[in-house]
Coordinates of C-alpha atoms and ligand atoms in Angstrom, one line a residue:
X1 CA 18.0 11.6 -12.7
X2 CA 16.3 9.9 -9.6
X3 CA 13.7 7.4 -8.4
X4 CA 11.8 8.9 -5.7
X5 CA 10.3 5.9 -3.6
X6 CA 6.6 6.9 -1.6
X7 CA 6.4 3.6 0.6
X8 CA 3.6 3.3 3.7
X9 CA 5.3 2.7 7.0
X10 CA 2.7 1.2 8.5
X11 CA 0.2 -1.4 8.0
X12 CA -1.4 0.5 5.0
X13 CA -3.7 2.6 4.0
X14 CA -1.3 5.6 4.9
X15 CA -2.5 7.6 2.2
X16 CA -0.4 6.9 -0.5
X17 CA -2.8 7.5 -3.5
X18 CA -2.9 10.9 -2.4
X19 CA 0.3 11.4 -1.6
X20 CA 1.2 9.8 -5.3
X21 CA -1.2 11.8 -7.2
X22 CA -0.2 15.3 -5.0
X23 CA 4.0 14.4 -6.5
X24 CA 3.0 13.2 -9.4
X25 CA 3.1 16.8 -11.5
X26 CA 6.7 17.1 -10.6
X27 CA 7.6 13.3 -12.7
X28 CA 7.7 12.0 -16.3
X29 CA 6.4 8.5 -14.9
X30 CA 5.1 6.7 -11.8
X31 CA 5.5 3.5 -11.6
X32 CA 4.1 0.5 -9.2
X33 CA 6.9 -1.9 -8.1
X34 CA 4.8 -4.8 -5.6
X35 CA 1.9 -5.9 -4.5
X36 CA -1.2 -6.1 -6.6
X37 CA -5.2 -5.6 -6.3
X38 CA -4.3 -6.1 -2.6
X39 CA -4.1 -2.8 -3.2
X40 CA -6.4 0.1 -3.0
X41 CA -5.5 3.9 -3.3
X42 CA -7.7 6.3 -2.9
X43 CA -7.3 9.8 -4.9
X44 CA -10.0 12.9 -4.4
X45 CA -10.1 15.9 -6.7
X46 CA -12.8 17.9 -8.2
X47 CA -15.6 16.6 -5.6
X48 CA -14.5 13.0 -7.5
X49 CA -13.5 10.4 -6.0
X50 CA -11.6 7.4 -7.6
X51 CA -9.9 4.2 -5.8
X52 CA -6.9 2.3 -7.9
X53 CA -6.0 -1.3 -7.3
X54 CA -3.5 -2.1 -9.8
X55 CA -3.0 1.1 -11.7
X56 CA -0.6 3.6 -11.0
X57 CA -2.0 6.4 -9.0
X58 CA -0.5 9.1 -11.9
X59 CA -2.7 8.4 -14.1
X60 CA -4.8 11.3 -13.5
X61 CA -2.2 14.1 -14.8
X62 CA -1.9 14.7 -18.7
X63 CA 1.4 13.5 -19.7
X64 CA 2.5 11.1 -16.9
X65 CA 4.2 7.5 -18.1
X66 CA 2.3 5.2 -15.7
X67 CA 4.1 1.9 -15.1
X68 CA 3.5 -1.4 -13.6
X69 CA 7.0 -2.6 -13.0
X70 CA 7.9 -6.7 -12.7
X71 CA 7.3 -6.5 -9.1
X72 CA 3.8 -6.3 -9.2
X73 CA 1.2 -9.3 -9.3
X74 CA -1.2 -8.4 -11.9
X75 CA -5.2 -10.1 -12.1
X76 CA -6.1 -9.1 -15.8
X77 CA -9.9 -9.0 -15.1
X78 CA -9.1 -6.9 -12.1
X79 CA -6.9 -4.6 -13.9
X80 CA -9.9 -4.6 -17.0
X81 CA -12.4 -3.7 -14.7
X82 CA -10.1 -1.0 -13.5
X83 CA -9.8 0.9 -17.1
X84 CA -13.4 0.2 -17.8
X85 CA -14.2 2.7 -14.3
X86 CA -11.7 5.2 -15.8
X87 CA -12.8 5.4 -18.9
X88 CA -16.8 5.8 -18.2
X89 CA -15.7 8.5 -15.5
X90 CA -13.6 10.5 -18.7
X91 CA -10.1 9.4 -17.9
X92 CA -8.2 8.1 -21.0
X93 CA -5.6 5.2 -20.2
X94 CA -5.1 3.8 -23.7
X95 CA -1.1 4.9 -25.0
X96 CA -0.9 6.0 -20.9
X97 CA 0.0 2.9 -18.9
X98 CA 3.1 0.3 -19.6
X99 CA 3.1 -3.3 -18.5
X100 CA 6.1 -5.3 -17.8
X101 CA 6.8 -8.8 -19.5
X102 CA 7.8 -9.8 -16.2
X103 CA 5.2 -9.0 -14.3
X104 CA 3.6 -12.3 -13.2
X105 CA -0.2 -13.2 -14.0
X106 CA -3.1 -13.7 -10.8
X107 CA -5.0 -16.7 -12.4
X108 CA -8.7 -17.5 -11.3
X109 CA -7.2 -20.6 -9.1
X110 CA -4.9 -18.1 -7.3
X111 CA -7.4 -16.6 -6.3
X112 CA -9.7 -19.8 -5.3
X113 CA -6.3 -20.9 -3.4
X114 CA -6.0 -17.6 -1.7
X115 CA -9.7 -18.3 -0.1
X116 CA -9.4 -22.2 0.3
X117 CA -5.9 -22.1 2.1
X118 CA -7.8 -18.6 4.5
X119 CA -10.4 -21.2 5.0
X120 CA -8.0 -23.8 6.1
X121 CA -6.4 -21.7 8.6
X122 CA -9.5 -21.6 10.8
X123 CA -8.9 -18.9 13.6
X124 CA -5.4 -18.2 12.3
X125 CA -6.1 -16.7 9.2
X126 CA -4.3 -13.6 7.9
X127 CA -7.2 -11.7 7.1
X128 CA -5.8 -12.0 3.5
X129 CA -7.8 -9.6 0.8
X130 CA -8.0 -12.7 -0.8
X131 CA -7.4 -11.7 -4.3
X132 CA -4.6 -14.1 -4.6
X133 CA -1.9 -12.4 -4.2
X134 CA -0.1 -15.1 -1.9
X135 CA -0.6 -18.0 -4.5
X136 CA 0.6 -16.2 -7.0
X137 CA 3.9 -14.5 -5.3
X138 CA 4.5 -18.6 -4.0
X139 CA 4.3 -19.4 -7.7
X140 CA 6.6 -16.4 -8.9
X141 CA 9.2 -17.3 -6.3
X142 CA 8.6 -21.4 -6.5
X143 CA 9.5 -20.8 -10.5
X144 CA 6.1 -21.9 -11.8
X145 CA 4.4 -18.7 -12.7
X146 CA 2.9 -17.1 -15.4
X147 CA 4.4 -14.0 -16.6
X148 CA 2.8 -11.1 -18.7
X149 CA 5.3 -11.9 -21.3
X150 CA 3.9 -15.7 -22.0
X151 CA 0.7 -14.1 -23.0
X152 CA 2.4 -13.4 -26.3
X153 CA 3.6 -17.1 -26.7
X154 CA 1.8 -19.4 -28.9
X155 CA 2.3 -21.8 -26.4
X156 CA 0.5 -19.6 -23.2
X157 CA -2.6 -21.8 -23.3
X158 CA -0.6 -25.0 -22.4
X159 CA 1.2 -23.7 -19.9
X160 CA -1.5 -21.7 -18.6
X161 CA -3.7 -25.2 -18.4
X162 CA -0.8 -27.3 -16.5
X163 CA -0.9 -24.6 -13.6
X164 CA -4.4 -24.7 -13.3
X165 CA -4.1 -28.4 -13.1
X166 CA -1.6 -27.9 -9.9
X167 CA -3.8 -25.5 -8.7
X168 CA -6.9 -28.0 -9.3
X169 CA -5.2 -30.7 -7.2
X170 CA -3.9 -28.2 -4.5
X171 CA -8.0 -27.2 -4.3
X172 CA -9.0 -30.7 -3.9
X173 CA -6.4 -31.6 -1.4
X174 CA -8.3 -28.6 0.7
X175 CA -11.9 -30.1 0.0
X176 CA -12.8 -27.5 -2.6
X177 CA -14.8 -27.8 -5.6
X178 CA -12.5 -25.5 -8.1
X179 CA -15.2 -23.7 -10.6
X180 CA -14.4 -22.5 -13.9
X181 CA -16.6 -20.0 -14.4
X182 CA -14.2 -17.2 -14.4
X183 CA -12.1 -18.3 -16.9
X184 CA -13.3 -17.1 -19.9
X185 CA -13.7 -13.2 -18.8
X186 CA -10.4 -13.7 -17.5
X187 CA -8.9 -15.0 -21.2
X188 CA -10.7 -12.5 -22.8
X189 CA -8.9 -10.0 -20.4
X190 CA -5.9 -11.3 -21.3
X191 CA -7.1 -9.9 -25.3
X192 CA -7.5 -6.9 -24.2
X193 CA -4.3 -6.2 -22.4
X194 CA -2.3 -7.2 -25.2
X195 CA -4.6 -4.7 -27.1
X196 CA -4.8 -1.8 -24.6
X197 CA -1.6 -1.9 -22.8
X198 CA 1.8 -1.5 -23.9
X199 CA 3.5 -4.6 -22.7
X200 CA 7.7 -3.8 -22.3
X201 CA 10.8 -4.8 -21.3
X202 CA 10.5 -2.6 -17.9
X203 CA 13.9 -2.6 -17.0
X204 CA 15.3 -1.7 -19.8
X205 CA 12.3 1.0 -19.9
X206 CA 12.9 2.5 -16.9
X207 CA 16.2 3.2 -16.5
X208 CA 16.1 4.8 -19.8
X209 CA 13.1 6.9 -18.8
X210 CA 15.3 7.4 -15.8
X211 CA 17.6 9.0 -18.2
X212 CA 15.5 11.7 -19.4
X213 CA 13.3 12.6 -15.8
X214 CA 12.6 11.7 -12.7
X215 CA 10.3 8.7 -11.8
X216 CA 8.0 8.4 -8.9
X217 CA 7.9 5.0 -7.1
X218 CA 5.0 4.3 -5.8
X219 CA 4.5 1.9 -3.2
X220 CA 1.7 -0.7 -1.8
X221 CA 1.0 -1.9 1.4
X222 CA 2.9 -0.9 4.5
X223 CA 6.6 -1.2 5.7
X224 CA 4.9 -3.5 9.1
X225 CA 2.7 -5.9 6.1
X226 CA 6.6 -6.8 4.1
X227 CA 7.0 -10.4 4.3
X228 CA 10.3 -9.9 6.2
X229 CA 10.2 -7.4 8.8
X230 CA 6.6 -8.0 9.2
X231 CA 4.9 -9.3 11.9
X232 CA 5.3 -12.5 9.8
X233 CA 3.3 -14.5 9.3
X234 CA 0.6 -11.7 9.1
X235 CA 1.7 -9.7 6.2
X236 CA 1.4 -9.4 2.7
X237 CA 3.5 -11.7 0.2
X238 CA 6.0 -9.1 -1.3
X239 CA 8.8 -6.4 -0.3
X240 CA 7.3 -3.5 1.0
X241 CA 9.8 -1.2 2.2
X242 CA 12.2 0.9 -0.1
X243 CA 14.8 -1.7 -1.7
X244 CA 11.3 -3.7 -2.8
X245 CA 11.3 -0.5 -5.5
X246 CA 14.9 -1.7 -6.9
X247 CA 13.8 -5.2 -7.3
X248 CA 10.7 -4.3 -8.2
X249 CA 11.7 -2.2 -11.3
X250 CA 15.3 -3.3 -12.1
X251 CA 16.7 0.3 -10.9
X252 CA 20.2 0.3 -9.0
X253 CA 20.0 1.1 -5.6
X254 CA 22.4 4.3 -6.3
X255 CA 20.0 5.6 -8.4
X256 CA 17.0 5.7 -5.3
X257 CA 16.4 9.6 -4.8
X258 CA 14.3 10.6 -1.8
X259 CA 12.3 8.1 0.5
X260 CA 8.9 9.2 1.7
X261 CA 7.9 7.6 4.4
X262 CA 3.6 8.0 4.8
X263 CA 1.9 7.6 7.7
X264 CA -1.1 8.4 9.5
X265 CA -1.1 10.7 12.6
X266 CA -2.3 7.4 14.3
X267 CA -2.4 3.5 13.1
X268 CA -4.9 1.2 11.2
X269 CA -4.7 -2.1 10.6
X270 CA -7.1 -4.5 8.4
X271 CA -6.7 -8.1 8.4
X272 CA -5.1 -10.3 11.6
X273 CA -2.3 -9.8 13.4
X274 CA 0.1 -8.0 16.4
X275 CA -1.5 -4.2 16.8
X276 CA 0.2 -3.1 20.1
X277 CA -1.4 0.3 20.0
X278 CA -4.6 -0.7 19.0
X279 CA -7.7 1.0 21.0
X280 CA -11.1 -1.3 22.4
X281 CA -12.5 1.7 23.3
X282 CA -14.8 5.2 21.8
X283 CA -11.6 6.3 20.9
X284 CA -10.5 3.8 18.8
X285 CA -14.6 4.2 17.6
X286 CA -14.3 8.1 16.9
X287 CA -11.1 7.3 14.9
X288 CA -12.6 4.8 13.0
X289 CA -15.9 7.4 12.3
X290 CA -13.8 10.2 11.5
X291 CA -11.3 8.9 10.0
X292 CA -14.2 6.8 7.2
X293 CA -11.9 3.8 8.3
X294 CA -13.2 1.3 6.3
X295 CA -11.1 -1.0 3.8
X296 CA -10.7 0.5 0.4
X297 CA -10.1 -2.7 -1.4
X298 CA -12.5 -5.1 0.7
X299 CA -14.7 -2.8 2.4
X300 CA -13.8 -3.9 6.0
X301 CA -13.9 -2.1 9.1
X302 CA -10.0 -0.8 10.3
X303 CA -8.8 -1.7 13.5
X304 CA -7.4 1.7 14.8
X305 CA -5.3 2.8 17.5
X306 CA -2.6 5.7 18.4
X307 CA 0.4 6.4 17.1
X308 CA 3.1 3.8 17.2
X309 CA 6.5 5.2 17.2
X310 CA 8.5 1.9 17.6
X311 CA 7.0 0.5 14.7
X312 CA 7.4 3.9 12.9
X313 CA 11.3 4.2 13.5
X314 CA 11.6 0.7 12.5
X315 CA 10.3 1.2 9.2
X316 CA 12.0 4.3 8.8
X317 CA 15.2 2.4 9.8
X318 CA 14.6 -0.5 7.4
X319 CA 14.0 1.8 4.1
X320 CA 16.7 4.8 5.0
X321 CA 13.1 7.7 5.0
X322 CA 15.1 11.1 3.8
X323 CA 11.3 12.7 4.5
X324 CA 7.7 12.5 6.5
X325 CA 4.5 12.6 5.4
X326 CA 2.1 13.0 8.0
X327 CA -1.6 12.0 6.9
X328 CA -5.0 12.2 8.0
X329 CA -4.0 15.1 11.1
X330 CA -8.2 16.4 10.9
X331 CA -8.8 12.6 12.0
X332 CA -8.1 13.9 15.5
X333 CA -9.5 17.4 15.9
X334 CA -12.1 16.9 18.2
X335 CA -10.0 14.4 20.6
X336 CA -9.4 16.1 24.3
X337 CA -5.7 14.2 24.4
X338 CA -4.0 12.4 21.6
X339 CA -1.1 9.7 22.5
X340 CA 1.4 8.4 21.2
X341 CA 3.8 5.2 22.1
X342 CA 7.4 6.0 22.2
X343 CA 8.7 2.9 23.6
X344 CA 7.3 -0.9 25.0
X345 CA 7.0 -3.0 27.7
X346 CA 7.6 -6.6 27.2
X347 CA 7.6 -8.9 29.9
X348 CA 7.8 -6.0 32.2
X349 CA 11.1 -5.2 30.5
X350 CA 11.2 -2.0 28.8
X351 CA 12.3 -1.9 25.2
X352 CA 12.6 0.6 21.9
X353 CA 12.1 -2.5 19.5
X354 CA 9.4 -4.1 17.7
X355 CA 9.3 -8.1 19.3
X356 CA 10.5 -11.1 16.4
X357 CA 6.7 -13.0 18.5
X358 CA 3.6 -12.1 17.3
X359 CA 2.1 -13.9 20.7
X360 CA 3.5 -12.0 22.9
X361 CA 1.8 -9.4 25.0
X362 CA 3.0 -5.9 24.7
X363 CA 2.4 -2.9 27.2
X364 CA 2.8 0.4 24.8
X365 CA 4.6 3.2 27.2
X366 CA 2.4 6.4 26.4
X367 CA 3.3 10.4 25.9
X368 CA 0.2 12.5 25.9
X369 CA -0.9 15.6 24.2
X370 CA -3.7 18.3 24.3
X371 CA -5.9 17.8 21.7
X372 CA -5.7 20.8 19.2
X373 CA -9.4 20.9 19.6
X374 CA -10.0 23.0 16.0
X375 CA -10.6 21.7 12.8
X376 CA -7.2 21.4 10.2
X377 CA -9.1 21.0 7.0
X378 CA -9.0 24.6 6.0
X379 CA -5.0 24.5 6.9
X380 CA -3.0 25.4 4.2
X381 CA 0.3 27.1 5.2
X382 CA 2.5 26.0 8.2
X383 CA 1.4 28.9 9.9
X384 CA -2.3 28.3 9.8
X385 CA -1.5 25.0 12.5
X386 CA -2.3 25.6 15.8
X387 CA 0.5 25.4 18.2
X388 CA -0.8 22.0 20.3
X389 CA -0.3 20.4 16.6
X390 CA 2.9 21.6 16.0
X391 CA 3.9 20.4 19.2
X392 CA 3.1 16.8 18.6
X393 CA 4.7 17.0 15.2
X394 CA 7.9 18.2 16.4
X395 CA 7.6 15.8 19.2
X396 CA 7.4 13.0 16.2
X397 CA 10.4 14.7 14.2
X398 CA 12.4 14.6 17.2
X399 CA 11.7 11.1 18.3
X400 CA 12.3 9.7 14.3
X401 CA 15.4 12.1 13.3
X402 CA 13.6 12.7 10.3
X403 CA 11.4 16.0 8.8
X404 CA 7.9 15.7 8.2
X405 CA 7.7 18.1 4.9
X406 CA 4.0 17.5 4.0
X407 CA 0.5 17.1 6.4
X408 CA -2.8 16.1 4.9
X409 CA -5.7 17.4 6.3
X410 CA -8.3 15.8 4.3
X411 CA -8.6 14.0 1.4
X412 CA -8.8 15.8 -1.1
X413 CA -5.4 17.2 -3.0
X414 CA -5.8 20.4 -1.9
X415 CA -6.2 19.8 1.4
X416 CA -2.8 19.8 1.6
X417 CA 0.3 21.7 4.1
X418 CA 3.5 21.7 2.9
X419 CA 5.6 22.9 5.5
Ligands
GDP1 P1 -3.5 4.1 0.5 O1 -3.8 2.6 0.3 O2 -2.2 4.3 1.3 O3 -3.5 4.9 -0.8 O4 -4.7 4.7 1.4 P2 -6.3 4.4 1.3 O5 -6.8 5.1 0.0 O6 -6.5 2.9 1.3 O7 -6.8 5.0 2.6 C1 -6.7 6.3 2.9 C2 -8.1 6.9 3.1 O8 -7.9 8.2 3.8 C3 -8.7 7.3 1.8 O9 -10.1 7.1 2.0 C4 -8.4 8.7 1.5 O10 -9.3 9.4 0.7 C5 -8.4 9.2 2.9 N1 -7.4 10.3 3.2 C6 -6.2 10.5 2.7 N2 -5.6 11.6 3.3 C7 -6.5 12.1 4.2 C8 -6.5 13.1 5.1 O11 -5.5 13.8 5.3 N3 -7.6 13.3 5.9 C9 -8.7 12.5 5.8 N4 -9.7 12.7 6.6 N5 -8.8 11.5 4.9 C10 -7.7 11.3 4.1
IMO2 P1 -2.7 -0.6 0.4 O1 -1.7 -0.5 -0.8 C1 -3.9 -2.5 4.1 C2 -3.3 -6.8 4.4 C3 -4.5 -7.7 4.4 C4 -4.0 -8.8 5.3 C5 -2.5 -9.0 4.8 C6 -2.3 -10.0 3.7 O2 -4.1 -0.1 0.0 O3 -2.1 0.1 1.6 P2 -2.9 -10.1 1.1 O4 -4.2 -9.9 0.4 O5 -1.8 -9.2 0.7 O6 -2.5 -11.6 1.2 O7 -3.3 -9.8 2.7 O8 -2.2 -7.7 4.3 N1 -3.2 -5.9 3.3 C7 -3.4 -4.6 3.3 N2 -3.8 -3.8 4.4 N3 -3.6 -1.9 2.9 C8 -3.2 -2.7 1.9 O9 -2.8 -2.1 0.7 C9 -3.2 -4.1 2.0 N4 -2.8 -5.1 1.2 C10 -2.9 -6.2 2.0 O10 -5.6 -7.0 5.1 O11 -4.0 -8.5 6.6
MG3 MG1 -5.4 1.3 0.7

């Protein structure tokens, strides 16, 4: 049996919950391998719409293990707050999701750090979602983290006080005040994941669930946010692209099935940071309107822009993509011409890769389309596409080496092509 891996290839936001909870029928268990409450995924069914930050987006479907692999950065009153929403709105979590012992904790500090050290930067912030998920991976990878695991140690208090005591000084060095009024909702958190959660070994969990069915990988962020191929230092704290899943999980790299590679039929970025495609004008506005492209996690407006098919092949490059899933296509229906960046101009040099600077200015070399000019929503077979779309598609396939099996046209799960 395989792991499937759904990763975003751009900066986010591709679509993923969708795309997650569309698959997830067709897995035994889904599982969440980075990132944290950085994260939001958005899912729409049954005129309902629910956004997940921590959770794994299969834990909608009857029957689906959902997972939350050592990878991931997990904020216990976050994560709390998240079952509480599920479980007014009818969805039943208890016995459904499984918690790794080495999963490492988001204390209240983290979070205070995340916002101090943003604060600090001045005009060079990241843009961070500040829910402190860069304190915490420094932690992890510094060797001075919590884990999920200690929570069942009699000895979790002291440890837990001597990091808020680093974190304490690190505030005052940064001329904040730390407060301690979260603390208590966050220990009592702590309770009630040890009561509602079933905390495991995941590793040795998954690849024995991996023995009996396939599991779904389900990835946060975007391949242009991973803290390596990034534009660095604007991205997110963790691996993003497809070998993030095998570290993430503790699954072999042989046993990594198909890579899905989302992305949106244009780009959106929220937070700081090189956007080479990016759009100042009532384009760039209309794609923002139609597309509702406002942060799910933080609430802030999307910087939008067209297509970017350097930074797609990139990302498609760095995580080996086997398959293409094109989001959002209704986004564009009204546009008279939709672009789309096949190469750059740097320097006046012209160039097929994404620059190492984040500084430096970058001229996107444009193709242009005719706008398809008719609504996709009610799409649902390849043959219900008009040809203008199919074009630009094709054009994309052709320029990436890769098919695009799947187009969304809205956001609900039926609103769905499958070509
Ligand atoms: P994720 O973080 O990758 O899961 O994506 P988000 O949930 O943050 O953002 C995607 C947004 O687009 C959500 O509001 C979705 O409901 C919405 N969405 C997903 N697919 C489509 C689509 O095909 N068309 C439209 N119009 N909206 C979509
Ligand atoms: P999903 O999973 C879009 C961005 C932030 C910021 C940078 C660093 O919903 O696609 P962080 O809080 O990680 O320290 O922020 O990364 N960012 C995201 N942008 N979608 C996300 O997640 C994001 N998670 C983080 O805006 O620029
Ligand atoms: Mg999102």
């Amino acid at each position: 049996m395989k792991v499937d891996v759904v990763i975003g290839l751009q900066w986010g936001d591709e679509g993923k919950g969708k795309v997650v909870d569309v698959l997830t029928p067709k897995y035994s268990v889904v599982a969440r391998f980075q990132g944290g409450p950085n994260a939001g995924h958005t899912l729409e069914f049954d005129g309902k719409k629910f956004v997940l930050h921590t959770i794994p987006s299969g834990i909608f479907r009857g029957g689906t293990v959902n997972l939350i692999g050592n990878g991931v950065v997990v904020d216990p009153t976050t994560l709390a707050d998240e079952i509480d929403t599920l479980n007014a709105a009818g969805v039943a979590t208890i016995g459904k999701i499984l918690l790794s012992k080495k999963a490492h904790l988001i204390l209240p500090t983290h979070r205070a750090l995340d916002a101090a050290q943003e604060a600090a930067k001045g005009g060079a912030k990241i843009g961070s979602t500040l829910k402190g998920i860069g304190p915490a991976y420094t932690d992890k990878i510094g060797r001075a983290g919590l884990r999920v695991g200690d929570v069942l140690h009699p000895d979790f208090k002291k440890k837990y006080d001597a990091l808020k005591q680093k974190h304490v000084a690190l505030l005052r060095q940064l001329g904040c005040a730390p407060g301690g009024e979260e603390e208590e909702k966050w220990m009592q958190c702590i309770d009630r994941l040890q009561n509602e959660l079933t905390i495991v070994d995941s590793e040795y969990e998954v690849n024995e669930l991996l023995n009996k069915g396939n599991i779904l990988a389900e990835g946060a962020q975007g391949s242009m946010l991973d803290v390596d191929f990034g534009s660095y230092p604007f991205v997110t704290s963790s691996s993003t692209v497809c070998a993030g899943a095998c570290t993430g999980l503790g699954v072999a790299p042989g046993r990594v099935g198909e890579v899905i590679g989302i992305f949106k039929a244009y780009c959106t970025r929220v937070g700081s940071g090189p956007f080479p495609t990016e759009l100042y004008d009532e384009v760039g506005e209309q794609m923002r309107r139609q597309g509702c492209e406002l942060g799910s996690t933080t609430g802030r407006p999307r910087r939008c822009g067209w297509l970017d098919l350097v930074a797609l092949r990139y990302s498609i490059m760095l995580s080996g993509a086997t398959q293409l899933f094109m989001m959002k296509a209704d986004v564009m229906d009204n546009f008279d011409a939709v672009k789309v960046a096949t190469g750059y101009k740097i320097n006046g040099e012209a160039t097929d890769r994404y620059p190492y600077e984040v500084d430096v200015p970058v001229e996107p070399i444009y193709k242009e389309f005719r706008g398809w000019k008719m609504p996709l929503s009610g799409c649902r077979t390849e043959k219900d596409l008009p040809q203008e779309f199919l074009g630009y598609v094709t054009f994309i396939e052709q320029q990436t080496g890769v098919p695009v099996k799947f187009i969304s046209v809205g956001p609900d799960r039926k609103e769905t092509v499958l070509r």
